[in-house]
Each structure stands twice: as C-alpha cells, then as structure tokens.
Coordinates of C-alpha atoms in Angstrom, one line a residue:
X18 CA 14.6 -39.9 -44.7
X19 CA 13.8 -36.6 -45.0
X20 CA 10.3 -37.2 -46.7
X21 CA 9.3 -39.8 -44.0
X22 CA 10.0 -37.4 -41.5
X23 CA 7.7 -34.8 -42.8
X24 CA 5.3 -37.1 -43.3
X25 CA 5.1 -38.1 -39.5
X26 CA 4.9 -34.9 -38.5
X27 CA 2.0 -34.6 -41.1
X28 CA 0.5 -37.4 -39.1
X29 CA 0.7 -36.0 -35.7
X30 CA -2.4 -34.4 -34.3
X31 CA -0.5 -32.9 -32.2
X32 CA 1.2 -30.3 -34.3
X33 CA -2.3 -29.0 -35.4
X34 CA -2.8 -28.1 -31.5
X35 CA 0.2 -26.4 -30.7
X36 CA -0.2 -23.0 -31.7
X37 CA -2.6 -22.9 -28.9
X38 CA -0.1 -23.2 -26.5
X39 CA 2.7 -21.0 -28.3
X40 CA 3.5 -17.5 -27.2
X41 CA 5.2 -15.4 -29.9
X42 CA 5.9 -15.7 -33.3
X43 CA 9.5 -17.3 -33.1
X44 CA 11.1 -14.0 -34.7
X45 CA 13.5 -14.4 -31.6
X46 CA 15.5 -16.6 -34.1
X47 CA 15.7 -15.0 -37.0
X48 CA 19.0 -13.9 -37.4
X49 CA 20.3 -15.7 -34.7
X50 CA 23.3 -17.2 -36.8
X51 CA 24.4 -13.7 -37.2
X52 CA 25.3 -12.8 -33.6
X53 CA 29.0 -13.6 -33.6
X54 CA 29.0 -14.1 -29.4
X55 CA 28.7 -18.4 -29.6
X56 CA 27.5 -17.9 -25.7
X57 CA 24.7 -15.8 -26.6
X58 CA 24.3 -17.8 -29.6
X59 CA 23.5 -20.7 -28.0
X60 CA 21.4 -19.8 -25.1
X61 CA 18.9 -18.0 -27.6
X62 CA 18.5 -21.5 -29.6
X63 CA 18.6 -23.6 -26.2
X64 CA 15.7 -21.3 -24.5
X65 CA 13.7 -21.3 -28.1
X66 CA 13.6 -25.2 -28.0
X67 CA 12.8 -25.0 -24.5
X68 CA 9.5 -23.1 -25.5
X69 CA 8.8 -25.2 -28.3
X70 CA 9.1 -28.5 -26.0
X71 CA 7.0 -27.1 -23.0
X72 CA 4.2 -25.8 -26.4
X73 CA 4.2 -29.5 -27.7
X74 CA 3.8 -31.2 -24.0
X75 CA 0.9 -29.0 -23.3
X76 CA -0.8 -29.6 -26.7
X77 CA -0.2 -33.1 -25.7
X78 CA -2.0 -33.5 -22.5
X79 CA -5.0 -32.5 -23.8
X80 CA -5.9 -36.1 -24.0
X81 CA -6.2 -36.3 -20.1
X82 CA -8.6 -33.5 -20.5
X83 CA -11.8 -35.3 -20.3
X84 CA -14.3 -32.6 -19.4
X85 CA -15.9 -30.9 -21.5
X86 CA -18.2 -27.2 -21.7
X87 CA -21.8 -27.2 -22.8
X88 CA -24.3 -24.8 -23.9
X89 CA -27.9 -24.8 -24.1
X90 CA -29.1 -25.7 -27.6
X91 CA -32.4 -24.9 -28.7
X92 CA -35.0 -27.3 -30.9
X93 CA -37.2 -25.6 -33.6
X94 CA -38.5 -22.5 -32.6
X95 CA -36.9 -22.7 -29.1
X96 CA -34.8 -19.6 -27.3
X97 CA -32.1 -20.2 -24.7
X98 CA -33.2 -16.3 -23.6
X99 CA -36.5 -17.5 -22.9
X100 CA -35.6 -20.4 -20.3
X101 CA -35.9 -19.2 -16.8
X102 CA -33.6 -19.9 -14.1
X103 CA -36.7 -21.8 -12.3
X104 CA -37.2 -24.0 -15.4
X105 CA -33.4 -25.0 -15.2
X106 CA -33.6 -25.8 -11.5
X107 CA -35.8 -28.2 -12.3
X108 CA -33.2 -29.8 -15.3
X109 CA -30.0 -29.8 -13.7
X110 CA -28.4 -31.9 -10.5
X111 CA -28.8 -31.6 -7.5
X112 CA -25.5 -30.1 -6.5
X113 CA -25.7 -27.8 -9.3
X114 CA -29.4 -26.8 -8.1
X115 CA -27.8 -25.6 -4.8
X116 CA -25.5 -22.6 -6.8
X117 CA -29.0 -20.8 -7.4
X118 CA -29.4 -18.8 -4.8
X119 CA -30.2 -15.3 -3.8
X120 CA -29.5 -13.8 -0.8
X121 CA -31.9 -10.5 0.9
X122 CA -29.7 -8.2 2.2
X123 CA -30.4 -4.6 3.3
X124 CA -27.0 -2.9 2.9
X125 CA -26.5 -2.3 -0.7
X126 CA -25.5 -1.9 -3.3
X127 CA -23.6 -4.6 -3.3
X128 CA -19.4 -4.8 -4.9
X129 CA -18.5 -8.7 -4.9
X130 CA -15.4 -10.5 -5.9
X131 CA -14.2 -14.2 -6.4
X132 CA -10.5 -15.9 -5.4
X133 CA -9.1 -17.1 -8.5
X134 CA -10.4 -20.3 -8.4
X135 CA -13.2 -19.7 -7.8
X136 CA -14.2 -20.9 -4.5
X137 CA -14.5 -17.9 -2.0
X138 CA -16.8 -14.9 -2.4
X139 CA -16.1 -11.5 -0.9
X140 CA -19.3 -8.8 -0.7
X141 CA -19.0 -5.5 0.6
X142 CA -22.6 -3.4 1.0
X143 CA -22.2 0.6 0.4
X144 CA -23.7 1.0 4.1
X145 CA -21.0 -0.9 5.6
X146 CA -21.6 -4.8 5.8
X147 CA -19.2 -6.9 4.6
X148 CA -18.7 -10.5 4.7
X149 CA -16.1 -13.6 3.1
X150 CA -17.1 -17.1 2.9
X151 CA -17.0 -20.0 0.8
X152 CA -20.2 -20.1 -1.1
X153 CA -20.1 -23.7 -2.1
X154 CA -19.5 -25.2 1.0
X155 CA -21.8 -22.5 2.9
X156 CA -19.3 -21.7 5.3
X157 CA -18.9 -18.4 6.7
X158 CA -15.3 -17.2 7.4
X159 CA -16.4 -13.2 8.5
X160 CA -18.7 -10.9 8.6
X161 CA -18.0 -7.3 9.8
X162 CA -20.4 -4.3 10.1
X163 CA -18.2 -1.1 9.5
X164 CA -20.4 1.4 10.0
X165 CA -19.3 3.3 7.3
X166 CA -19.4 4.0 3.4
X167 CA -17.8 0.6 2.2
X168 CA -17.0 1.6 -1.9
X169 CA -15.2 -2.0 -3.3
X170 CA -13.6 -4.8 -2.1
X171 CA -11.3 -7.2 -3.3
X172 CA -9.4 -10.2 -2.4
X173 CA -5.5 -10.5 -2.2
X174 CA -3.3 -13.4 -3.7
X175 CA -5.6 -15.5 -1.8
X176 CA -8.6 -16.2 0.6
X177 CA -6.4 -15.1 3.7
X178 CA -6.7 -11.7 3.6
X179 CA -8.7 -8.9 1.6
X180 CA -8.5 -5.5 1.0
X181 CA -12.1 -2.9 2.0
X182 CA -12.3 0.8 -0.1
X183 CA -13.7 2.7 2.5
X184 CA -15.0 6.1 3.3
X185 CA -11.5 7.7 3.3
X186 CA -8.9 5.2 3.0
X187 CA -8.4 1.3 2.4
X188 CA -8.2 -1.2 5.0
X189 CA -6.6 -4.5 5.0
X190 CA -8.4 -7.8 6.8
X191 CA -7.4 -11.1 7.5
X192 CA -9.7 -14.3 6.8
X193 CA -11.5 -13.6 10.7
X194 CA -12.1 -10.1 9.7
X195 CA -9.9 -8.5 12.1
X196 CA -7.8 -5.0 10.9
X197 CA -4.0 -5.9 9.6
X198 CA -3.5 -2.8 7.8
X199 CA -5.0 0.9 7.0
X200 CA -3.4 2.3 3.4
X201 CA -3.3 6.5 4.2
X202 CA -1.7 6.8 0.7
X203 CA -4.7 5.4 -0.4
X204 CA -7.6 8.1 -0.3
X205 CA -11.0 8.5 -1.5
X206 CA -11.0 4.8 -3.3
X207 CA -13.8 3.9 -5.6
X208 CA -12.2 1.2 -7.2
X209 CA -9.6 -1.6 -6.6
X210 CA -8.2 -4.3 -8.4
X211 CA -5.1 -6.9 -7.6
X212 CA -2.8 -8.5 -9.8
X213 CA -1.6 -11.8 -8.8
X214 CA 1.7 -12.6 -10.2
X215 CA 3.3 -9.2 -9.0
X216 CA 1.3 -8.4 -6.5
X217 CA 0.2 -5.2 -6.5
X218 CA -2.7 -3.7 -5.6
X219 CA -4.1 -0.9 -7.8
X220 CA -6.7 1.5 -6.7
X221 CA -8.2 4.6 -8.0
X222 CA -10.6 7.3 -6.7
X223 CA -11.9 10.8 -6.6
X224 CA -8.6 12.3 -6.7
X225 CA -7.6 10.5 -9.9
X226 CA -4.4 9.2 -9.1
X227 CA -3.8 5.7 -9.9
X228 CA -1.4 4.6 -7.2
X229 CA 0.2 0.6 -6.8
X230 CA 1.1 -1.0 -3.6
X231 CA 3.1 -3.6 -3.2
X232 CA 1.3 -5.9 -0.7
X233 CA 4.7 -8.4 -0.4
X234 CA 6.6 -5.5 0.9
X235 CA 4.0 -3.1 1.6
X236 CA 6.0 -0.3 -0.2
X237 CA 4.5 2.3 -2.4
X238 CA 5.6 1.1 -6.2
X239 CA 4.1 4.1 -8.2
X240 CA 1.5 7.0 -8.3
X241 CA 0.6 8.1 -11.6
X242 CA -2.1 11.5 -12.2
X243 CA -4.0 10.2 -14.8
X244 CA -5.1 14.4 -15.3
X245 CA -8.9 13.3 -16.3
X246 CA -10.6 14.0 -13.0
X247 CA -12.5 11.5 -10.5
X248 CA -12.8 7.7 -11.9
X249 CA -14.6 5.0 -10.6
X250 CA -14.3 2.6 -13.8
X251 CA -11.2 0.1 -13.8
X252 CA -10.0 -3.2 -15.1
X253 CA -6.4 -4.8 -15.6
X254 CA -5.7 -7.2 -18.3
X255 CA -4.6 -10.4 -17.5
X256 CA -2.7 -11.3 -20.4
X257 CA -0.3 -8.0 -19.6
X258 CA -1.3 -6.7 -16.3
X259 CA -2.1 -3.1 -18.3
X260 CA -4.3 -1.4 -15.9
X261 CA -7.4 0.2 -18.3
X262 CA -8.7 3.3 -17.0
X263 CA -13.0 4.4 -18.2
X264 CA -12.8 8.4 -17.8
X265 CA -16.0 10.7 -17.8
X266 CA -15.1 12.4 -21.0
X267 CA -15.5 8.7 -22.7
X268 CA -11.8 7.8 -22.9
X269 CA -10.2 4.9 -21.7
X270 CA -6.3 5.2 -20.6
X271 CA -4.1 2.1 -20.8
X272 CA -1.4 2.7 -17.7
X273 CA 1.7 0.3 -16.2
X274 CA 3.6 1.2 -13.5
X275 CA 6.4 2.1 -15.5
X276 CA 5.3 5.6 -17.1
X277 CA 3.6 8.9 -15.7
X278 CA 1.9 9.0 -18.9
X279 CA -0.9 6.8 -20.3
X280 CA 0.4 4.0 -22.9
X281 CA -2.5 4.5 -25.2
X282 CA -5.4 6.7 -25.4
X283 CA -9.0 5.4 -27.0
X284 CA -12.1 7.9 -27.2
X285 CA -14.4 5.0 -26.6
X286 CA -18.2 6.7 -26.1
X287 CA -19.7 10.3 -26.0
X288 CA -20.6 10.4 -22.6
X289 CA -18.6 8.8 -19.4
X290 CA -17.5 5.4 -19.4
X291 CA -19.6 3.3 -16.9
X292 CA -18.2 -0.3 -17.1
X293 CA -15.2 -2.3 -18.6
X294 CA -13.9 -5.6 -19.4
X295 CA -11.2 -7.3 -20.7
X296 CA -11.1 -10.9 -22.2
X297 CA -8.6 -13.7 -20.6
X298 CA -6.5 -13.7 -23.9
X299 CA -6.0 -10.1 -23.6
X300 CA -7.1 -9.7 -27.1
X301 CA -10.4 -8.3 -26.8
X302 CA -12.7 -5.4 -24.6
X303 CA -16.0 -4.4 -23.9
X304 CA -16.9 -0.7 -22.9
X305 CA -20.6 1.0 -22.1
X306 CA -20.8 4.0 -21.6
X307 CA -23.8 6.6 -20.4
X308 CA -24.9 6.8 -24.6
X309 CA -26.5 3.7 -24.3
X310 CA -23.8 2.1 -26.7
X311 CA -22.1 -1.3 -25.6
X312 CA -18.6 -1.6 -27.9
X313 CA -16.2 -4.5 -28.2
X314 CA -13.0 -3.5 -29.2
X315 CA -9.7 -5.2 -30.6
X316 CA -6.9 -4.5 -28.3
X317 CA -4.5 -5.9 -31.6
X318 CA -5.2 -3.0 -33.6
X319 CA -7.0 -0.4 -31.0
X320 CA -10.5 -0.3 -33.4
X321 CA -14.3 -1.2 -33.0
X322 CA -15.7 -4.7 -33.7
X323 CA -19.1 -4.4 -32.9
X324 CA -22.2 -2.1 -31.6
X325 CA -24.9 -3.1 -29.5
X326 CA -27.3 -0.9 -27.9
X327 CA -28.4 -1.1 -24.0
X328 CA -32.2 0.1 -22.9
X329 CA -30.2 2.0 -19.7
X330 CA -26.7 2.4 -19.2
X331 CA -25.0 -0.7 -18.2
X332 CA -24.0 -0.7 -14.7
X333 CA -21.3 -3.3 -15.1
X334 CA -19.4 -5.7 -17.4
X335 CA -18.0 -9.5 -17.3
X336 CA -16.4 -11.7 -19.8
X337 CA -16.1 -15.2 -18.5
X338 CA -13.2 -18.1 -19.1
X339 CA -14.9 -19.3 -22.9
X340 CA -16.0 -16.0 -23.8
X341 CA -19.3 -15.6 -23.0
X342 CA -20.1 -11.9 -22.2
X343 CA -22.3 -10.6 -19.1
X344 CA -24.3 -7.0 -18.9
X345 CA -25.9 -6.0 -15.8
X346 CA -28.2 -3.1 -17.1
X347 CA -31.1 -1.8 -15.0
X348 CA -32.8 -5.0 -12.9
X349 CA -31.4 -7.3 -16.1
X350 CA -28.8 -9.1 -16.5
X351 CA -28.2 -10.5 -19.8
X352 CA -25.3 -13.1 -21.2
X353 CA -24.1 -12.8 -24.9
X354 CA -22.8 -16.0 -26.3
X355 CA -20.2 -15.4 -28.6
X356 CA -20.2 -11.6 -29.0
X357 CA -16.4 -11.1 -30.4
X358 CA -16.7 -13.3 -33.4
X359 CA -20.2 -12.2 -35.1
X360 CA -22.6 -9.8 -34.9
X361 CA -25.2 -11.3 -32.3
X362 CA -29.5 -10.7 -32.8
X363 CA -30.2 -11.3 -29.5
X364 CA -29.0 -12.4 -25.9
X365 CA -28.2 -16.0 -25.4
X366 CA -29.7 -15.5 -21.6
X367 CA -31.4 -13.1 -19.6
X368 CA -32.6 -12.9 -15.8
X369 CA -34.5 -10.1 -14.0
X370 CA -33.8 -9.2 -10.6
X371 CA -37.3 -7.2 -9.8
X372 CA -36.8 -4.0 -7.9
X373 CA -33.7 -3.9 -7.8
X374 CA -30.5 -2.5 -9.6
X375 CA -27.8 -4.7 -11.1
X376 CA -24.5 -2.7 -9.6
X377 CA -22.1 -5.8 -9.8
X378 CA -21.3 -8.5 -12.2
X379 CA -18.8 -11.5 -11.9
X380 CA -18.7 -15.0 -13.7
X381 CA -17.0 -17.7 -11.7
X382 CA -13.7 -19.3 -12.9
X383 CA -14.4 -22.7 -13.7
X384 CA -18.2 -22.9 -12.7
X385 CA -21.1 -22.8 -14.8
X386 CA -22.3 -19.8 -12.2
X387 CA -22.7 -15.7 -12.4
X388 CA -23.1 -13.7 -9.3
X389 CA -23.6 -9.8 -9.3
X390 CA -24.6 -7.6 -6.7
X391 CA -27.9 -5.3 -6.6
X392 CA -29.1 -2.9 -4.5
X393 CA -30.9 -4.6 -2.1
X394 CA -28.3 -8.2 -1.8
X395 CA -26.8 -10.5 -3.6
X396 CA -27.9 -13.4 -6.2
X397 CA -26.5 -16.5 -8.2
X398 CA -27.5 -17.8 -11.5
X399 CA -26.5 -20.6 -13.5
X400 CA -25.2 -19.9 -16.9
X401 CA -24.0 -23.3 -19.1
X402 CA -20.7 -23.2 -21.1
X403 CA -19.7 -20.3 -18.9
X404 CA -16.2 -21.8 -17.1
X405 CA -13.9 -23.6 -17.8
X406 CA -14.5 -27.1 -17.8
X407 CA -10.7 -28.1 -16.9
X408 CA -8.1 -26.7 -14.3
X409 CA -4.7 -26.2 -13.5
X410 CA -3.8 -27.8 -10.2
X411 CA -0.6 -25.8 -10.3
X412 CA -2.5 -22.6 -11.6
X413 CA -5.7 -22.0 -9.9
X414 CA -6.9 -25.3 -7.9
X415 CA -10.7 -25.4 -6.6
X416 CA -10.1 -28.1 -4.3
X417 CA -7.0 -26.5 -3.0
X418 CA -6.0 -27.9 1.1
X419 CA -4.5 -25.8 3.5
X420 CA -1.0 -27.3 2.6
X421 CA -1.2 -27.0 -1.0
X422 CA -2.4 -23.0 -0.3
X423 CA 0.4 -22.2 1.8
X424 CA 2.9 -24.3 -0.5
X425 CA 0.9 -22.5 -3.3
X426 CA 1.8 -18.8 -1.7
X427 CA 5.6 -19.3 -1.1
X428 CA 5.9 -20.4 -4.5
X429 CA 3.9 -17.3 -5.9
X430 CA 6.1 -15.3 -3.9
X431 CA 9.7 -16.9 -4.9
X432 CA 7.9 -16.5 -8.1
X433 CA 6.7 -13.1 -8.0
X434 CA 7.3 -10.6 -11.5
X435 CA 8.5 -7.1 -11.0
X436 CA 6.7 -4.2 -11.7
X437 CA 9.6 -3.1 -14.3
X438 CA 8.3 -6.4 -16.3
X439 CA 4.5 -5.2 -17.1
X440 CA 4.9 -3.7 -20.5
X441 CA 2.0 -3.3 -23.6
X442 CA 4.1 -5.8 -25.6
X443 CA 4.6 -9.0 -23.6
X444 CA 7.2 -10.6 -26.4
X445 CA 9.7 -7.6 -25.8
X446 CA 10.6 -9.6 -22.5
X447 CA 13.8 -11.8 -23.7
X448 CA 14.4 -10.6 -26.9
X449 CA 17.6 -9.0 -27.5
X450 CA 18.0 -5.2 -28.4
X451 CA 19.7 -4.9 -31.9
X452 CA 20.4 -1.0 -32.0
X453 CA 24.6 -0.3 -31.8
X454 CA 26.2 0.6 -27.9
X455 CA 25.9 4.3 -28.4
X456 CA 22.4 4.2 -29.2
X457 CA 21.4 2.6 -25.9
X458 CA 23.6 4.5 -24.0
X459 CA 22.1 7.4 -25.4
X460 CA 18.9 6.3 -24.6
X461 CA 19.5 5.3 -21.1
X462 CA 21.4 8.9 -20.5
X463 CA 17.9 10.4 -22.1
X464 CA 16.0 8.3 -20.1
X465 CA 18.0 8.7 -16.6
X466 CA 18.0 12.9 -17.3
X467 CA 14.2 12.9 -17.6
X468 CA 14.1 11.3 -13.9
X469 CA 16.5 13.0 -12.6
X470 CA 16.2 16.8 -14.1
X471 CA 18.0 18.3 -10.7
X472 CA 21.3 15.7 -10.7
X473 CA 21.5 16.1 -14.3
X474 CA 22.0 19.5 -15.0
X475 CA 25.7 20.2 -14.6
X476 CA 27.6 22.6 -13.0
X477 CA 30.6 24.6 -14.1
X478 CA 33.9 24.5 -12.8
X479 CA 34.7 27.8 -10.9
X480 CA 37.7 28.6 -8.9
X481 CA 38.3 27.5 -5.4
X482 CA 36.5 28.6 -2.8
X483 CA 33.5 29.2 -5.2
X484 CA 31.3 26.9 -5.3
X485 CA 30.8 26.1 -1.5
X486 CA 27.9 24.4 0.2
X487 CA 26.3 28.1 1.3
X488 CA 27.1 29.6 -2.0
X489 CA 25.7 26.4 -4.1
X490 CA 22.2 26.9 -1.7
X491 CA 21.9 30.8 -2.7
X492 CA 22.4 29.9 -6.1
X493 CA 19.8 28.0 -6.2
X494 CA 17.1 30.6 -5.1
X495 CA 16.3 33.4 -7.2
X496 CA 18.6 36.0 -7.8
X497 CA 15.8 38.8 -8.3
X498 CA 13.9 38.0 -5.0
X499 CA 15.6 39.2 -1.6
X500 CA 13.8 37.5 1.8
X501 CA 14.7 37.2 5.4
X502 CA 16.8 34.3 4.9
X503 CA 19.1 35.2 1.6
X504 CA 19.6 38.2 4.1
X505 CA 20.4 35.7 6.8
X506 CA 22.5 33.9 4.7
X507 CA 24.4 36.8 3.5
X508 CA 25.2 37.9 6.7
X509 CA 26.6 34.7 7.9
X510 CA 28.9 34.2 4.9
X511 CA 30.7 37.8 5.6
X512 CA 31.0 36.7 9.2
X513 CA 32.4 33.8 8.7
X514 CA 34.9 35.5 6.2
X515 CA 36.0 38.2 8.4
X516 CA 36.9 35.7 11.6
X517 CA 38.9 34.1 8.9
X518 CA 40.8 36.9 8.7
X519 CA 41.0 38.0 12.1
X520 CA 42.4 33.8 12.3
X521 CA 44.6 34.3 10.1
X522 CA 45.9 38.4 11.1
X523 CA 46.4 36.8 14.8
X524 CA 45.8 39.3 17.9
X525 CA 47.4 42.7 17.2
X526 CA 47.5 43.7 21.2
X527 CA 50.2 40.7 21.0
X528 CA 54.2 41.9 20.1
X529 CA 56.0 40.8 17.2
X530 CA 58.7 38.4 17.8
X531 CA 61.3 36.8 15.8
X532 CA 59.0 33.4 15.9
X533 CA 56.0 35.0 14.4
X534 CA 57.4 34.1 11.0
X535 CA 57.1 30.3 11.5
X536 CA 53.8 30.2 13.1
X537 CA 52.2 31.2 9.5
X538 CA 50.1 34.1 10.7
X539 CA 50.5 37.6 8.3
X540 CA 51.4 40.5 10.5
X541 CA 51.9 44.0 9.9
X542 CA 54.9 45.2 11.5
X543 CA 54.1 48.8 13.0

C-alpha cells in the first residue's frame, strides 16, 4: 500500500508545482515530537498541514489560469531593441494601440505612480500640477495646480485618496482633489512610498530622517536618523516591507520600523546612489549609481550578480511583475529581459523620448504597459511579457466596482499587519523560540533597559524623609553647577522645614497648661 501511494504522488503534476506556492522550508517541524506541551504540540502540526493544504490548492488552480505572457521573438538576424513603438502600433489591437500615448505637459519633471492594480495613474509636476485619473478609461478624477514645488506623489491603500510631497510638508487629498490632511512631522520630503498591508506611509527628505505614519490612525509609528545626510533615493520590498535607503556616499541602508539602527549596510557604488529597485519576490535588487555602474544584487546572500554600464547616470529604476527590468537614463529608456539569471549583451527594448529627460519610471501591474515621467510630460509605451498575465480578484482586481473596493478596504483594514511584524526574516513570524526562560527574560530586561535608560536605573533605598519629590528633582541636576533655580529650590526646602517646626513647637506667646501634653506639640517649659 505503501508503494502505490508513492507512486500516485509520483504521478501527480501537482506536487512538481507546489514549491511555488510554499513559504518556508518546513523546519517549523522538526523537533516537534520533542515539545512535551500536547496543546502546543498539536497546533504546530494542525497550522503546518494548514499551509501545506492552502500550497497544494493553489498549485492546483493553475489549470483555470488560461492566460498566458508573451515576448517578442525575433527571426534570423532580427532585434526586439530595434522595433519601434510606431512599428508595434501598427501590430497590435486596437485596444492595446490606445495604451501608447504621450502626453505634452509643461510642469515637469514629472514623479508618477500606479494603484496596485493597475488602473489609476497619479502625476505630480515639480512646478506644481498634479492630476489622478484612470488612464484606461480616460477619465479624469482631479487635477489641482498648487502653485508650489510639488517633489513625489503617491497613492494610499487605494484610488480614494493620495498623498503630495510638497515644498515644506506633505499633504493629503481625496479622489476630487480637495485637502484632507497636512503631515507637519513630515518636512522637507523628496521621497514617499506606502505599504499596503500595514499601512504606513514612509517618507524621507533633506533632513534624513526616515519617519512612518500610520494613515489608519494617523499616529506617528517611528522616526528613525538614518545619520547619512539628505536622501532622495527609496524603495520598500514587498516581500518584507524592509524600507531600502540609496545614500550619497554609495551605501544603501536596509531600515523597519522596529530599530533606530539600519538592519544591514551595503557599499553599493563609488559615488551617490541615484535609483533603486527591488524585485516582487524580494530576492533580488538593482542599484545605479552617479559611476555609471548599474548592479543587481542578491538580497539572499547580500553580494553582486551582475555589472552593466549606463552612457549617463540612470535617473530611475523598475522591475516589473515577470522580471523584466526598466532604466530611464538620459532621453532613453531601455528594458532588460531577463537580467537576474545571465549576463545580458544588449537591451531587449529601447525608446527615446527626444529632448527630454527620463526622471520617472513605472511598469504597470498586470499590463503589457511602462509609463515614466520626463521633463517636459508624461508618456506610455508598450512593453510585451511585462505584467502579469493572471490576477487575484481577492488580491489586486483591475476591474474592481465600487462595492467590491469598499468591501476590499474594510477587509484590508480588519486585516491590517502591525508594524512590530516587518522584520528582515519573514519565517521568524510563528516559529517558536527554543532558548530556556531565563534567557528571554534576560533578553527582554536588556531590551526594555535600552528603551527605557531613565526608569531603569535604580535608586537606593535611603532613610525616610530622603528621597522626597524636591530632593529626587535636585538630584537629578548637577551637583557642580549652582543657577537661580537650585538657589530657588534650596530656599524653599529650608522654609518649608522651619514652618514644620514652628507647626510642630506651637505659639510660644501661648501659656503652658496641663492639656498641652495631649495635643502632641513639644514645648519648652520656661
């Protein structure tokens, strides 16, 4: 019986899919018949099989995926960098025809940003113009002309509302453009970013403190110094929600919300860091820096994959849904088809935007479509095998209706992951901590005196009457520096202790009767 079984499972396509769909390695079991608490026992192996279920469903439903990506395959001599974006008009449908477009604006550079699913666009121009609409559809929902610098913008958990870096601080705007908030913690922002499952939004600026807002409860979550000066170059990982950091010494800082100190440090390029980007998986990144170097990375092991080398300093990076990766250098924007795996001769596209600079660049999730911003508008470029051909409804739905948004954002809120959760190592979540009781209560005491250094210091015990409120506040100052109000102080104290006394002596005008005794007062008899 045994045999037959194994052999089915041989047989089953499915298995060969399911490490697609896994997270972990399944160590969460290993020892699991050692833990002598049955309870605990048993809702390690229950949760386990749970995973392993949900793995095996999902590898299973790829047979109702019918769509599927495409790239442009050359004949013979042919190159796919060579094909224009006119000589593709002319190949593709109609509808698809109608995603080129480019649009002559005179308030750039332009910072755009897509919803996640890809339907809404958000532009903001450095002089001030910013508008939200939904590009496919053509309809607007806002336009607004601020009259002043306008840095980044970025869109909230949804098209509803948006956040503007201004000249001084960030402001908040529904879907009809009209003012629901203004950020004063938030100063000086060059860059924003906002991550959906907790959502927070994360900005950084000229003053170089990386600050988090929670825009559920509109509370301050942390403000970290990142110590490297002003920084204009940021991207999160979505994998792990790891905020990375491109510095203008060439470093790039891995932050969470959870430390003051950066989790990792890499000394990516020479010169500063000019654009990032990070891969869906979380596995991979792509720096430039001013040295003319583009570098992938492997966030696994923290080491270089590949070099490539860019005619001017790329102005911006994207890495879309299967992988392909897009470099806005100059007027140019170029696509790389699968840079992470092997070392690539030459671009799998390229487009030229004449006479103007490339200062934004965004692949749409699940379209075939790339849009960046330049200096003098915005444009829109078809890129095959770019998105992802297939879509979570429950995830990210492009044909989304008003009830299935709203019913969509109460969910996401019920649903919403604190800030305490975002950690480097997404398979510590759940697992259990093997180290004996004194060891993590040592560890928690370490870790609750490092936040608190004031509470934690202890004081002595002194005798009564010693350690008063007054006294405790002039110990506290220096005992080598004398100003007005130690003087102050001092004064009060010795007033206060000679009406004591005088309390406590009674009036001496008064005679001494019999009764004195019994009314607790010490007087002299004369």
């Amino acid at each position: 019986m045994a045999n037959d079984k194994k052999k089915k499972e041989k047989k089953d396509p499915v298995l060969a899919i399911v490490p697609k769909y896994t997270r972990g390695d399944g160590s969460a079991l290993d020892n699991v018949n050692k833990i002598q608490n049955k309870k605990l026992k048993g809702g390690i192996k229950r949760r386990e099989k749970h995973f392993q279920e949900a793995a095996y469903k999902a590898a299973n439903s790829e047979l109702l995926l019918t769509e599927q990506g495409g790239f442009l395959e050359p004949e013979g001599i042919e190159k796919t960098y060579q094909l224009s974006q006119r000589a593709l008009g002319k190949e593709v449908d109609v509808a698809t025809s109608h995603k080129m477009f480019n649009l002559d604006l005179k308030f750039g550079p332009y910072a755009i940003d897509y919803t996640r699913n890809g339907r809404h666009l958000l532009i903001g121009g450095r002089k001030g113009h910013v508008a939200a609409f939904d590009w496919q559809g053509g309809n607007l929902a806002c336009e607004l002309q601020l009259r002043e610098t306008v840095r980044d913008v970025t869109w909230l958990h949804n098209e509803t509302m948006f956040a503007v870096a201004q000249k001084k601080y960030v402001y908040i705007y529904d879907k009809t453009g009209t003012e629901i908030h203004c950020l004063r913690n938030h100063i000086e922002v060059t860059k924003m970013d906002f991550l959906p499952y907790h959502f927070l939004l994360t900005t950084i600026g000229n003053t170089g403190y990386l600050k988090y807002q929670d825009t559920s409860t509109g509370n301050l979550v942390a403000e970290h110094r990142t110590k490297q000066g002003k920084c204009d170059v940021m991207a999160q990982n979505p994998a792990t929600a790891i905020m990375h950091l491109g510095h203008g010494n060439g470093t790039v800082t891995l932050w969470s919300p959870n430390m003051t100190t950066p989790l990792v440090k890499m000394q990516c390029h020479r010169g500063p860091v000019t654009a990032l980007a990070i891969d869906h998986a979380g596995t991979y990144m792509a720096t430039a820096g001013l040295d003319g170097q583009l570098k992938l990375w492997d966030l696994r092991s923290y080491k270089p994959m590949q070099e490539y080398y860019t005619p001017s300093p790329a102005a911006s990076l994207s890495i879309s849904q299967r992988g392909l990766l897009g470099v806005g250098f100059g007027p140019h924007v170029s696509i790389w088809r699968d840079p992470f795996r092997t070392k690539q001769t030459s671009p799998y596209m390229n487009h030229l935007q004449p006479g103007s600079a490339v200062e934004d660049v965004r692949f749409v999730p699940f379209e075939d479509v790339l849009g960046f911003g330049h200096r003098n508008g915005f444009g829109s470029i078809i890129v095959p095998g770019a998105g992802e051909p297939n879509f979570d409804a429950l995830e990210a739905n492009p044909f989304q209706t008003k009830k299935q948004r709203q019913e969509m954002e109460v969910h996401s809120l019920l649903e919403k992951i604190q800030p305490e959760m975002i950690t480097l190592d997404v398979g510590m979540v759940g697992k259990m901590d093997k180290a004996p009781v004194q060891v993590i209560n040592k560890e928690k005491k370490e870790a609750w005196a490092a936040a608190n250094p004031v509470e934690a210091k202890e004081l002595k015990f002194r005798a009564r009457g010693k350690n008063s409120s007054s006294r405790r506040h002039l110990r506290k100052q220096a005992k080598n520096v004398i100003d007005q109000k130690k003087v102050d102080l001092i004064e009060r104290i010795e007033k206060d202790k000679k009406e004591r006394i005088k309390r406590r002596m009674g009036n001496e005008d008064e005679p001494v009767t019999a009764l004195d005794r019994f009314s607790g007062k010490k007087r002299k008899m004369e």
